[in-house]
mmCIF file of C-alpha atoms in Angstrom:
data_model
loop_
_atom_site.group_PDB
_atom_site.id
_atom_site.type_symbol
_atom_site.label_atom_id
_atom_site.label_comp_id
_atom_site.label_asym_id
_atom_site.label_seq_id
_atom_site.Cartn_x
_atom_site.Cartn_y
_atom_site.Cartn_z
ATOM 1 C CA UNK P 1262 116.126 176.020 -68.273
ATOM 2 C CA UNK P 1263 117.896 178.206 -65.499
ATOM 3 C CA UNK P 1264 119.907 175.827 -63.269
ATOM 4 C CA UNK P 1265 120.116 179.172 -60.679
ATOM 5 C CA UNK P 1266 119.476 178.103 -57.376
ATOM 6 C CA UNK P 1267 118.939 181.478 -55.967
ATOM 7 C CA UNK P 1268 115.607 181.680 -58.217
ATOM 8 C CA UNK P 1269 112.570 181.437 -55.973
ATOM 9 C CA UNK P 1270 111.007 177.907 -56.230
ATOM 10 C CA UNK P 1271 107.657 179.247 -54.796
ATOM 11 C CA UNK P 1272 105.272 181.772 -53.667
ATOM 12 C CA UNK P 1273 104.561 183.351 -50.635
ATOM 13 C CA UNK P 1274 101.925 181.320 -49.020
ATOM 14 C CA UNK P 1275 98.340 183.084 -48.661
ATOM 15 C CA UNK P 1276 97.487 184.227 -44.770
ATOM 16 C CA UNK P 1277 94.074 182.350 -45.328
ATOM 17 C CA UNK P 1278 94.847 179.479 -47.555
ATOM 18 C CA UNK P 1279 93.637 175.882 -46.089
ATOM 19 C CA UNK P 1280 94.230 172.792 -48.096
ATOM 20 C CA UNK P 1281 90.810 172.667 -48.943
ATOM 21 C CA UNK P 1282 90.380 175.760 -50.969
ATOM 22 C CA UNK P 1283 89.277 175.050 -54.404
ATOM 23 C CA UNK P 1284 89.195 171.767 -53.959
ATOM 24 C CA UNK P 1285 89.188 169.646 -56.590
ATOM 25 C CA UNK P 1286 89.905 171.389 -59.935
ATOM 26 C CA UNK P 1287 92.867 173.571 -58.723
ATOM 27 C CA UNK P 1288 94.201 172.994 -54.942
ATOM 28 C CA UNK P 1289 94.774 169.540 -55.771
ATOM 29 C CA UNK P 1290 95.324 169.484 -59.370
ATOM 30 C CA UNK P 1291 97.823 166.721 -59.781
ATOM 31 C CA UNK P 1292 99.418 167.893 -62.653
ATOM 32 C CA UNK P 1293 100.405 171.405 -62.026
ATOM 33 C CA UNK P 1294 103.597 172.545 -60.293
ATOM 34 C CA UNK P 1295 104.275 173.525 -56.535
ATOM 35 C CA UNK P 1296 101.587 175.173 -54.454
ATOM 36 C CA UNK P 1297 101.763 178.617 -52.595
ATOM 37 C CA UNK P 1298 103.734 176.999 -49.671
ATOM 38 C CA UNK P 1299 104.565 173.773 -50.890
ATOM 39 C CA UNK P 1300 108.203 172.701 -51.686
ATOM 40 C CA UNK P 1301 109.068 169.711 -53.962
ATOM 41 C CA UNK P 1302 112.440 167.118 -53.263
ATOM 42 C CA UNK P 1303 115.268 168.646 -55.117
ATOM 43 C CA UNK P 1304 116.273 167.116 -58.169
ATOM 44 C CA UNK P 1305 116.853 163.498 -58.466
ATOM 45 C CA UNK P 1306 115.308 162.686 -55.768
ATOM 46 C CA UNK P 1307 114.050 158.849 -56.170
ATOM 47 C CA UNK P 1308 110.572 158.648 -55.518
ATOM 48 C CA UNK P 1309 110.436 157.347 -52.149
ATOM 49 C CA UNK P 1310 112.447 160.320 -51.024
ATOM 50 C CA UNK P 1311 109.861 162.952 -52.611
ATOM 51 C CA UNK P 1312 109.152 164.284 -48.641
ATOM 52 C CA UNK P 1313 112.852 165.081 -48.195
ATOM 53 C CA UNK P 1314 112.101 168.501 -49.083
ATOM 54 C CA UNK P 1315 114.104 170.090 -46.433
ATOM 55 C CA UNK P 1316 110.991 171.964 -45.139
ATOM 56 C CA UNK P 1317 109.214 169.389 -43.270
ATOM 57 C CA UNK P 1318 110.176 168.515 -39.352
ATOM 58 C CA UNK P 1319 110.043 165.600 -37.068
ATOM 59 C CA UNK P 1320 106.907 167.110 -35.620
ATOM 60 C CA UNK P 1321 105.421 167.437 -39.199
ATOM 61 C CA UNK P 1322 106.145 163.768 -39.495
ATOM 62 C CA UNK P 1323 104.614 162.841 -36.775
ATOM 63 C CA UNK P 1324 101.788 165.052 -37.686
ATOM 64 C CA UNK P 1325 101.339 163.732 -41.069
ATOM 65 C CA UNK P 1326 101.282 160.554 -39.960
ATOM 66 C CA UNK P 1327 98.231 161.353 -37.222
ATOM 67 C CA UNK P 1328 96.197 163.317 -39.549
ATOM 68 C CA UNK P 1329 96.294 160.943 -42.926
ATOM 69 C CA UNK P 1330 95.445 158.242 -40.112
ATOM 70 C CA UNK P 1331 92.807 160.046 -38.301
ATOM 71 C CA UNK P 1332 91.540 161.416 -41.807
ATOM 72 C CA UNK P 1333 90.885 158.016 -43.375
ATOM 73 C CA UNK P 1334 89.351 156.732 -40.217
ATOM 74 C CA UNK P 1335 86.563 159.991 -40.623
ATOM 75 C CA UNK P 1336 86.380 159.451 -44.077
ATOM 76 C CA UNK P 1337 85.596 156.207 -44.203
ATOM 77 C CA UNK P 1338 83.218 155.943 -41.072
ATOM 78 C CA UNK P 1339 81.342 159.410 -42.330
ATOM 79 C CA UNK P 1340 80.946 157.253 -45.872
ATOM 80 C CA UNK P 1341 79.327 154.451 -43.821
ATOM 81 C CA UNK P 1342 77.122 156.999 -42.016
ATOM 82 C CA UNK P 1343 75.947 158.143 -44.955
ATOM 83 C CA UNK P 1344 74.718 154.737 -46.340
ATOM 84 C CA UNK P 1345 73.312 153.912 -43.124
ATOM 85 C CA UNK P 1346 70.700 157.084 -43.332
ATOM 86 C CA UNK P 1347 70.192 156.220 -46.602
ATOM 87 C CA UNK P 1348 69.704 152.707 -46.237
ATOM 88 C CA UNK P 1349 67.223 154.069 -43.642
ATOM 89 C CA UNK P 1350 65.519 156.287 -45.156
ATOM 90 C CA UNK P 1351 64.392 154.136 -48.284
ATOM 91 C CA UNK P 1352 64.324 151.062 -46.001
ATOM 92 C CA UNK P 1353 66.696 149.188 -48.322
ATOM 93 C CA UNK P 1354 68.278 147.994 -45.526
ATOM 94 C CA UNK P 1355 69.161 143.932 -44.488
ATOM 95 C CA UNK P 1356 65.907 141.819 -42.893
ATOM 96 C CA UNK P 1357 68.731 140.209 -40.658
ATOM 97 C CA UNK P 1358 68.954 142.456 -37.316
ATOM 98 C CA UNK P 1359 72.071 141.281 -36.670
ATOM 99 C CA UNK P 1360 73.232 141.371 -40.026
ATOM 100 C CA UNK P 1361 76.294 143.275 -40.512
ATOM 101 C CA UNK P 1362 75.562 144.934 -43.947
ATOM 102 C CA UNK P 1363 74.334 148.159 -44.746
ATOM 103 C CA UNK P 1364 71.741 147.267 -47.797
ATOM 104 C CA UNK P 1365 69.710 144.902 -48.253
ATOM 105 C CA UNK P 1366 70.997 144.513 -51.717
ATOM 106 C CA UNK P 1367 74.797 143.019 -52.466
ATOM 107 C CA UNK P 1368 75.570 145.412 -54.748
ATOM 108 C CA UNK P 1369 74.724 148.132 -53.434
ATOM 109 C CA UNK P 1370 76.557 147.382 -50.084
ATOM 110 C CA UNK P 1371 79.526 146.735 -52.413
ATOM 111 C CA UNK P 1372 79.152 150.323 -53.586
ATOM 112 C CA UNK P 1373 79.458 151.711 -50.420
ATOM 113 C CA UNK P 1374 82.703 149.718 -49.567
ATOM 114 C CA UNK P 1375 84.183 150.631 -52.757
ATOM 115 C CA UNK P 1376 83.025 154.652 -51.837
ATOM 116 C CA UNK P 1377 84.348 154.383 -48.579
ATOM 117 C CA UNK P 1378 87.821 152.891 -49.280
ATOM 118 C CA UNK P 1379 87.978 155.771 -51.957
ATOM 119 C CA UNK P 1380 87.444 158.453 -49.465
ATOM 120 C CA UNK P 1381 91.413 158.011 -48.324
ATOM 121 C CA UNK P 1382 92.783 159.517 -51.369
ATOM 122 C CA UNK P 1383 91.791 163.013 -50.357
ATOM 123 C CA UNK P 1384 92.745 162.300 -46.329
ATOM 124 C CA UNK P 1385 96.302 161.634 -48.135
ATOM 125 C CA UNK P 1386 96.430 164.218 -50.509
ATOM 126 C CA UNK P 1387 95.257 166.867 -47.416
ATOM 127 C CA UNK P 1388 98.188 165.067 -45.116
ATOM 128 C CA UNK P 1389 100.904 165.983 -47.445
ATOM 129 C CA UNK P 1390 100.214 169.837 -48.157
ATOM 130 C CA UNK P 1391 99.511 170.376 -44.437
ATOM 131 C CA UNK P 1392 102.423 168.463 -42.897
ATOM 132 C CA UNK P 1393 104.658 167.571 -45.717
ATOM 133 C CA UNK P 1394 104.912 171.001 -46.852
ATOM 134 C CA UNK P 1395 104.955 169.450 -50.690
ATOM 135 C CA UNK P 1396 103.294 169.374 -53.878
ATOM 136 C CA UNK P 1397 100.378 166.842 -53.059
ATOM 137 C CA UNK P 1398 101.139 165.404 -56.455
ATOM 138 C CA UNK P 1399 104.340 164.140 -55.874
ATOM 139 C CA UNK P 1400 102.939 161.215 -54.522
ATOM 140 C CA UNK P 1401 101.145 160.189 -57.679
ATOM 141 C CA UNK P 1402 104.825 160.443 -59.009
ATOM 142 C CA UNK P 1403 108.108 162.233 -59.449
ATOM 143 C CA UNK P 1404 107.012 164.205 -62.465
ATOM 144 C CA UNK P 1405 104.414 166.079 -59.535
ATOM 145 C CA UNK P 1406 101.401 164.792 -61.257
ATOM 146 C CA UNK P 1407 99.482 161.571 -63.042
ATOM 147 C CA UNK P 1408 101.184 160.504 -66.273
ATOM 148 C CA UNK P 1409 97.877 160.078 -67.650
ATOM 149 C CA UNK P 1410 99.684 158.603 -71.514
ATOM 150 C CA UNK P 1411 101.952 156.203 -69.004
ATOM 151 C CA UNK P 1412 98.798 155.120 -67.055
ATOM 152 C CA UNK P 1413 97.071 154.272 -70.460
ATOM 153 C CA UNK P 1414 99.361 152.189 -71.793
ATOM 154 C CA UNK P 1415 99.927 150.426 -68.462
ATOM 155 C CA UNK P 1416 95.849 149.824 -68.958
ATOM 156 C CA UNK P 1417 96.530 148.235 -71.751
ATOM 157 C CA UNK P 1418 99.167 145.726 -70.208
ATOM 158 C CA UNK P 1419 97.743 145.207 -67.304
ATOM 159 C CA UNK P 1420 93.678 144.175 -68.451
ATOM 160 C CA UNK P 1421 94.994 141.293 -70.775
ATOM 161 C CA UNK P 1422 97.202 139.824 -68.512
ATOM 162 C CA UNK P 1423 95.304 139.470 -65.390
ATOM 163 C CA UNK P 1424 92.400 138.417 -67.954
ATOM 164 C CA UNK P 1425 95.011 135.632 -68.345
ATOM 165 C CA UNK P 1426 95.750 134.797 -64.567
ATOM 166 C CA UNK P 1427 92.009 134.810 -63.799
ATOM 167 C CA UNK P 1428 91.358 132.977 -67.108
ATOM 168 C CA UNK P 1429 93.974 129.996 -65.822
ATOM 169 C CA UNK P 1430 92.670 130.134 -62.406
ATOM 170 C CA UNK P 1431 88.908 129.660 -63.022
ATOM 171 C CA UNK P 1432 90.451 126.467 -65.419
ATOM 172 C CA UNK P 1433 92.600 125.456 -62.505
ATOM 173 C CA UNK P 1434 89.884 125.305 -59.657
ATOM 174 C CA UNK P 1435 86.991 124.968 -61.880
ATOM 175 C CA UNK P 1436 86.217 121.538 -60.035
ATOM 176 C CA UNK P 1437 87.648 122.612 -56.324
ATOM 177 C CA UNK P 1438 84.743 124.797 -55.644
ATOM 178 C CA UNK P 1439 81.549 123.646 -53.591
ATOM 179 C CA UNK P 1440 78.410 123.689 -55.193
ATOM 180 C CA UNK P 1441 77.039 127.385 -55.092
ATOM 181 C CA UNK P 1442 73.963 128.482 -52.865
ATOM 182 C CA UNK P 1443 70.031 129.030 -53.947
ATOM 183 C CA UNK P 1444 71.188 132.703 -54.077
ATOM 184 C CA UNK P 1445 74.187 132.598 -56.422
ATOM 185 C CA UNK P 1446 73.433 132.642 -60.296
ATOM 186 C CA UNK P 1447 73.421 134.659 -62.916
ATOM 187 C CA UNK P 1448 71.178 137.467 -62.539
ATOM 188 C CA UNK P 1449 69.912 138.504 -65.527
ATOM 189 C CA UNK P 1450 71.392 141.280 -67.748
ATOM 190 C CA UNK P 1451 69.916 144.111 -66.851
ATOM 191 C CA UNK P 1452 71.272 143.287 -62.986
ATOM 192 C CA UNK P 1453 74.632 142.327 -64.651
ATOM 193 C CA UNK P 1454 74.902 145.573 -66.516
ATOM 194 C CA UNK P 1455 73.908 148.206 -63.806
ATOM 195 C CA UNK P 1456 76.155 146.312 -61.746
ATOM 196 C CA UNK P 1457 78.913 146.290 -64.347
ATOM 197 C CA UNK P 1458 78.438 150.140 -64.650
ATOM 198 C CA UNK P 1459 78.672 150.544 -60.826
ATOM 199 C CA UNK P 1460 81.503 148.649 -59.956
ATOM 200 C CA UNK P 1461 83.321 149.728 -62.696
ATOM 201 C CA UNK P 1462 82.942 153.729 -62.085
ATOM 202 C CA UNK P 1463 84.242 153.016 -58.348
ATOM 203 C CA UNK P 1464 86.408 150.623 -58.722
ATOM 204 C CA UNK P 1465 89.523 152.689 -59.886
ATOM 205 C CA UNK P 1466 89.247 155.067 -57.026
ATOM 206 C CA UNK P 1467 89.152 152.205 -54.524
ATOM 207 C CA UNK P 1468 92.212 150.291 -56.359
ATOM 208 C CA UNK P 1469 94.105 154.339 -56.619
ATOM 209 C CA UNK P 1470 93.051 155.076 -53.203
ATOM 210 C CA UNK P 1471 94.872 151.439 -52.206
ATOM 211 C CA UNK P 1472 98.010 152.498 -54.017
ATOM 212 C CA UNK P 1473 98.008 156.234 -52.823
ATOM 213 C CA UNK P 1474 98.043 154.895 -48.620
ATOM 214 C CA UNK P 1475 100.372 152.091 -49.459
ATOM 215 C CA UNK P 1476 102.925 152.340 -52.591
ATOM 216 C CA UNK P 1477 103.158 156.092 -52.015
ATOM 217 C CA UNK P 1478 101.895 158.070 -48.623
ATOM 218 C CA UNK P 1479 103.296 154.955 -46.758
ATOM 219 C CA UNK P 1480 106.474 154.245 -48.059
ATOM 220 C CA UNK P 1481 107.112 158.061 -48.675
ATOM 221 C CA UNK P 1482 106.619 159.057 -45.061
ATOM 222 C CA UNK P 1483 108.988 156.081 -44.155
ATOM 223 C CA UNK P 1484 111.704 157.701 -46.691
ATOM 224 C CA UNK P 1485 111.902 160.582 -45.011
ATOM 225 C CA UNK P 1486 113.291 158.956 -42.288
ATOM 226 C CA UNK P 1487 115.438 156.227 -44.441
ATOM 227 C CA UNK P 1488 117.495 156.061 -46.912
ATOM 228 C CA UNK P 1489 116.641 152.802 -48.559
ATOM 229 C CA UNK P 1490 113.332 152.209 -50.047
ATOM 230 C CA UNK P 1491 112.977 148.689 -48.849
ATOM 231 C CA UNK P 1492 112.190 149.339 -45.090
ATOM 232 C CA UNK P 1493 109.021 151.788 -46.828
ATOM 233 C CA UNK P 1494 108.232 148.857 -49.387
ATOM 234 C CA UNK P 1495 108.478 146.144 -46.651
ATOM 235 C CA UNK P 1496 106.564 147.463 -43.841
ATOM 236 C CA UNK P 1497 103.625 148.857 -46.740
ATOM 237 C CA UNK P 1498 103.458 145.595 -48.137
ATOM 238 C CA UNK P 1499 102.861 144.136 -44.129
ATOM 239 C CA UNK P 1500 99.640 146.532 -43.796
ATOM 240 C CA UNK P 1501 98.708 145.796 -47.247
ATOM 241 C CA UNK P 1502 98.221 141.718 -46.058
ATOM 242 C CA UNK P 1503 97.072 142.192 -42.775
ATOM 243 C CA UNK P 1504 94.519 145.011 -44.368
ATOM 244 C CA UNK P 1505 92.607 142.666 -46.347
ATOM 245 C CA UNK P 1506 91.797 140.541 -43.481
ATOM 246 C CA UNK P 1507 93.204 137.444 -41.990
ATOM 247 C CA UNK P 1508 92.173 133.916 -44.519
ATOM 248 C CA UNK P 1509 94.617 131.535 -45.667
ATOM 249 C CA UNK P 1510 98.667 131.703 -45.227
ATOM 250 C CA UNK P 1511 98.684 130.919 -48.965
ATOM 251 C CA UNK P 1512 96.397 134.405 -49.233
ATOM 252 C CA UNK P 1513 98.703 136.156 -46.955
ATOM 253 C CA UNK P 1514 101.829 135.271 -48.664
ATOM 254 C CA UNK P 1515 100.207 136.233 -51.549
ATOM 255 C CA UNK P 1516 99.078 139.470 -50.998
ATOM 256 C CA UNK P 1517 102.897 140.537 -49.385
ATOM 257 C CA UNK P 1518 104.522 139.222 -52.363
ATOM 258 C CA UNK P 1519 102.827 140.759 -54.561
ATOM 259 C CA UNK P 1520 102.686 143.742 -52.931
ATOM 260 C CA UNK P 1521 106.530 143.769 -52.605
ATOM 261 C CA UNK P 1522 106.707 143.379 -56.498
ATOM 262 C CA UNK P 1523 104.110 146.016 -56.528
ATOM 263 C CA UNK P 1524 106.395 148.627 -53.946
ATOM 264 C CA UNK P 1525 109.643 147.872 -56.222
ATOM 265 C CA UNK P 1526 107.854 149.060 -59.337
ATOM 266 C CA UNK P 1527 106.608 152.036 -58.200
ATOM 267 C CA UNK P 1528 110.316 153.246 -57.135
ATOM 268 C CA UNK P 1529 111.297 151.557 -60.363
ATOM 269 C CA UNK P 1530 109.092 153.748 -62.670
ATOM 270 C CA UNK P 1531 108.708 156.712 -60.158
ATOM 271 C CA UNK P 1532 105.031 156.786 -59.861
ATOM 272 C CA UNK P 1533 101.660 154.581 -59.323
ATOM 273 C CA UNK P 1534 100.195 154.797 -62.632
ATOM 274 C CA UNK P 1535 101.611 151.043 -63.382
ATOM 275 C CA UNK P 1536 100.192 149.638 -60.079
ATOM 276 C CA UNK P 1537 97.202 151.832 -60.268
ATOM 277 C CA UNK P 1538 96.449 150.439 -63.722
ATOM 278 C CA UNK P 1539 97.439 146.824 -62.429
ATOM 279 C CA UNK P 1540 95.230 146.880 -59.066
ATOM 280 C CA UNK P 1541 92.063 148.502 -61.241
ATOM 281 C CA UNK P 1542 92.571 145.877 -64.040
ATOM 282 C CA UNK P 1543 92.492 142.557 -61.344
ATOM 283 C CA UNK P 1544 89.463 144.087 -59.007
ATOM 284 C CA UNK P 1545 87.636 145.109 -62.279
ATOM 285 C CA UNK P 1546 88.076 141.484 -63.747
ATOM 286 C CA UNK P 1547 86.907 139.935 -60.244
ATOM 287 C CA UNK P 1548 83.939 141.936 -59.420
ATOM 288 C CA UNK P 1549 83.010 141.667 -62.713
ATOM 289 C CA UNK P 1550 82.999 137.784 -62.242
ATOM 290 C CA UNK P 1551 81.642 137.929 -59.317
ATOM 291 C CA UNK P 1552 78.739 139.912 -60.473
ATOM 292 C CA UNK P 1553 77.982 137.970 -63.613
ATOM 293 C CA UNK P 1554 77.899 134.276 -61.152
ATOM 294 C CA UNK P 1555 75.529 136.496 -58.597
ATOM 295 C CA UNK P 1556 78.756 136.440 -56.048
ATOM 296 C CA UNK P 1557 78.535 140.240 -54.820
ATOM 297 C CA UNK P 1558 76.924 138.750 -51.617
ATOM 298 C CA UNK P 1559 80.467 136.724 -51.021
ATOM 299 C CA UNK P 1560 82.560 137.866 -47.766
ATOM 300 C CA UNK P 1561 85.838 136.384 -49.334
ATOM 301 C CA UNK P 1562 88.908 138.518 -49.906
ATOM 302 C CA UNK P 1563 92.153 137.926 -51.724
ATOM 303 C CA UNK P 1564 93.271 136.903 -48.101
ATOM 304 C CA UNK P 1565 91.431 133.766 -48.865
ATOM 305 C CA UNK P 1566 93.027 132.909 -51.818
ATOM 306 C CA UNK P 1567 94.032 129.335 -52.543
ATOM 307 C CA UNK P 1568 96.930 127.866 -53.490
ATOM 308 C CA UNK P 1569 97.037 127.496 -57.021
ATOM 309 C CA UNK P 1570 95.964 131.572 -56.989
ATOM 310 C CA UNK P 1571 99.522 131.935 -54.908
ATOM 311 C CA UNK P 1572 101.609 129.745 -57.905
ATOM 312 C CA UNK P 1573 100.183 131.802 -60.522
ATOM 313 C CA UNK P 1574 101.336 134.813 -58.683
ATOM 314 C CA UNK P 1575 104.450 134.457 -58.564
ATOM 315 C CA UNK P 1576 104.461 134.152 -62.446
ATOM 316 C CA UNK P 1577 101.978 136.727 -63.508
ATOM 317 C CA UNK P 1578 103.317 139.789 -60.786
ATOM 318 C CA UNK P 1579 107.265 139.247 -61.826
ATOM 319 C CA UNK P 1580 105.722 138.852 -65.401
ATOM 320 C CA UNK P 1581 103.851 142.238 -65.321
ATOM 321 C CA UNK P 1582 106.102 144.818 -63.636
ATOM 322 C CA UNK P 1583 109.386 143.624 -65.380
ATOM 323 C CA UNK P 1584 107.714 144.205 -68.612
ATOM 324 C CA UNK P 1585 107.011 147.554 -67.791
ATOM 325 C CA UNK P 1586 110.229 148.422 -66.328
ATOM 326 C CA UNK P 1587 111.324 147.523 -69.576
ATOM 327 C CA UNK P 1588 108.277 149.476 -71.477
ATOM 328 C CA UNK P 1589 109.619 152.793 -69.137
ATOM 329 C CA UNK P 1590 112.729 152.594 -69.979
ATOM 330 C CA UNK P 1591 112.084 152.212 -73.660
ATOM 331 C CA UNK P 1592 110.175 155.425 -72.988
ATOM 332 C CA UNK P 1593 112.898 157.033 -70.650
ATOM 333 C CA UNK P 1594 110.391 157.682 -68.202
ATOM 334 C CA UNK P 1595 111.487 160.109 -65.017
ATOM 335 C CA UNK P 1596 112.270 158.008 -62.448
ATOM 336 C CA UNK P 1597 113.655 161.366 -60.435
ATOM 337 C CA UNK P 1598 112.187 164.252 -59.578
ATOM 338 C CA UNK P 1599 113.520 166.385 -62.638
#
């Protein structure tokens, strides 16, 4: 491979491109190389410093940051329109006036949460080609794209052990809960399935769309300003908490340590696929629960996790993304932009 640094790393941008042309099999193809216009970090460039592509400017930062922001607010809200009419127009939707749920039914509210959080994956992707003047898929990871073989095996980790951690916890607090309400149960298995099928075919865009905002638009647009990764990491991992609500301190702390862990892997393997696979695996496991003991209709978040949730965490999370550290570099996975 040439090393020549005169070569031409790109081509001339076209006078009527937009960054939603061809949208999604080509203009955001994760996996293929820089766009007409788009500039990746030079090499070995960690992968919180992936915008330090010497193109973008203080006013693209600032413009990045307004547009992702304003983009996921639009996103989301237009999802939520869109269930609304719906929920209108078949009458499906709560008897309660003042309820504040879309349908009538939990899972299909559920379903529209799930779509609208997922809606801020393209809002960052369209952020980073307009005003980070970069490959959009160099915040998947350093490579430019989805390791989709990394991401499988990371699968593969991940399910069994938060099977575990959920598996001890249900032991652990098996007798702490309060009786459950006339309207929890399990609901049959035809309801169980369908809701199995739904849940599960949203679910990783919700969990991916999580990751993309905080392990990688987040503390990317902070690296661009600093050089250390932790100011990125420990500010992400601060929305991350306070995003899921406010519940229980032992919630809170839970959700930032974890999500520290989570921000340290990520730099660690140079790419989401190990938290993507991680988040997925634990909200697939949950709302799989939750379906099969009728608990879709349930308002709680992680923020309102107990204790003995919080002492399991801090085994299970150190447990998980050391072992894959380990499993990348076994596999001498790119942890720099090559």
């Amino acid at each position: 491979m040439s090393n020549d640094d005169s070569a031409p790393h790109e081509r001339p941008p076209h006078p009527h491109s937009t960054p939603w042309q061809n949208w999604p099999p080509t203009q955001l193809d994760l996996t293929t190389g820089p766009k007409p216009g788009s500039t990746p970090a030079p090499p070995g460039s960690r992968y919180h410093a992936q915008g330090r592509n010497g193109r973008a400017t203080r006013r693209d930062w600032w413009g990045e940051l307004l547009l992702v922001t304003g983009l996921i607010v639009v996103a989301v809200l237009g999802v939520y329109m869109v269930g609304l009419i719906l929920a209108d127009a078949l009458h499906a939707g709560p008897a309660a006036p003042d309820s504040d749920r879309v349908f009538s039914s939990p899972l299909a509210d559920m379903a529209l949460q799930l779509a609208a959080l997922g809606a801020a994956i393209p809002a960052v992707l369209v952020g980073v080609h307009r005003f980070g003047r970069r490959p959009v898929g160099t915040v998947s990871s350093v490579t430019g794209g989805l390791r989709w073989g990394w991401l499988l095996r990371c699968a593969m980790v991940a399910l069994p052990v938060m099977a575990a951690q959920l598996g001890l916890l249900l032991v652990w607090t098996w007798d702490a809960d309060s009786s459950p309400s006339p309207q929890q149960g399990f609901p049959g298995w035809p309801m169980l399935v369908l809701s199995l099928v739904v849940l599960w075919a949203l679910i990783p865009f919700q969990a991916a769309a999580e990751e993309y905002v905080f392990r990688g638009w987040l503390v990317q647009l902070t690296g661009r300003v600093t050089r250390s990764q932790w100011p990125g990491i420990a500010l992400a991992s601060l929305l991350f908490a306070l995003a899921h609500g406010f519940g229980e301190a032992t919630g809170f702390a839970l959700l930032f340590y974890s999500a520290m862990w989570w921000g340290w892997l990520v730099i660690r393997t140079g790419g989401l696929e190990a938290v993507i696979a991680l988040h997925t695996a634990n909200n697939a496991l949950a709302m799989g629960l939750a379906a099969a003991l009728g608990e879709l209709a349930d308002d709680g978040t992680a923020a309102d996790a107990p204790w003995q949730a919080l002492v399991l965490e801090l085994v299970f999370t150190p447990l998980y993304c050391l072992t894959m550290a380990r499993l990348a570099d076994r596999r001498a996975l790119n942890r720099q932009t090559p």
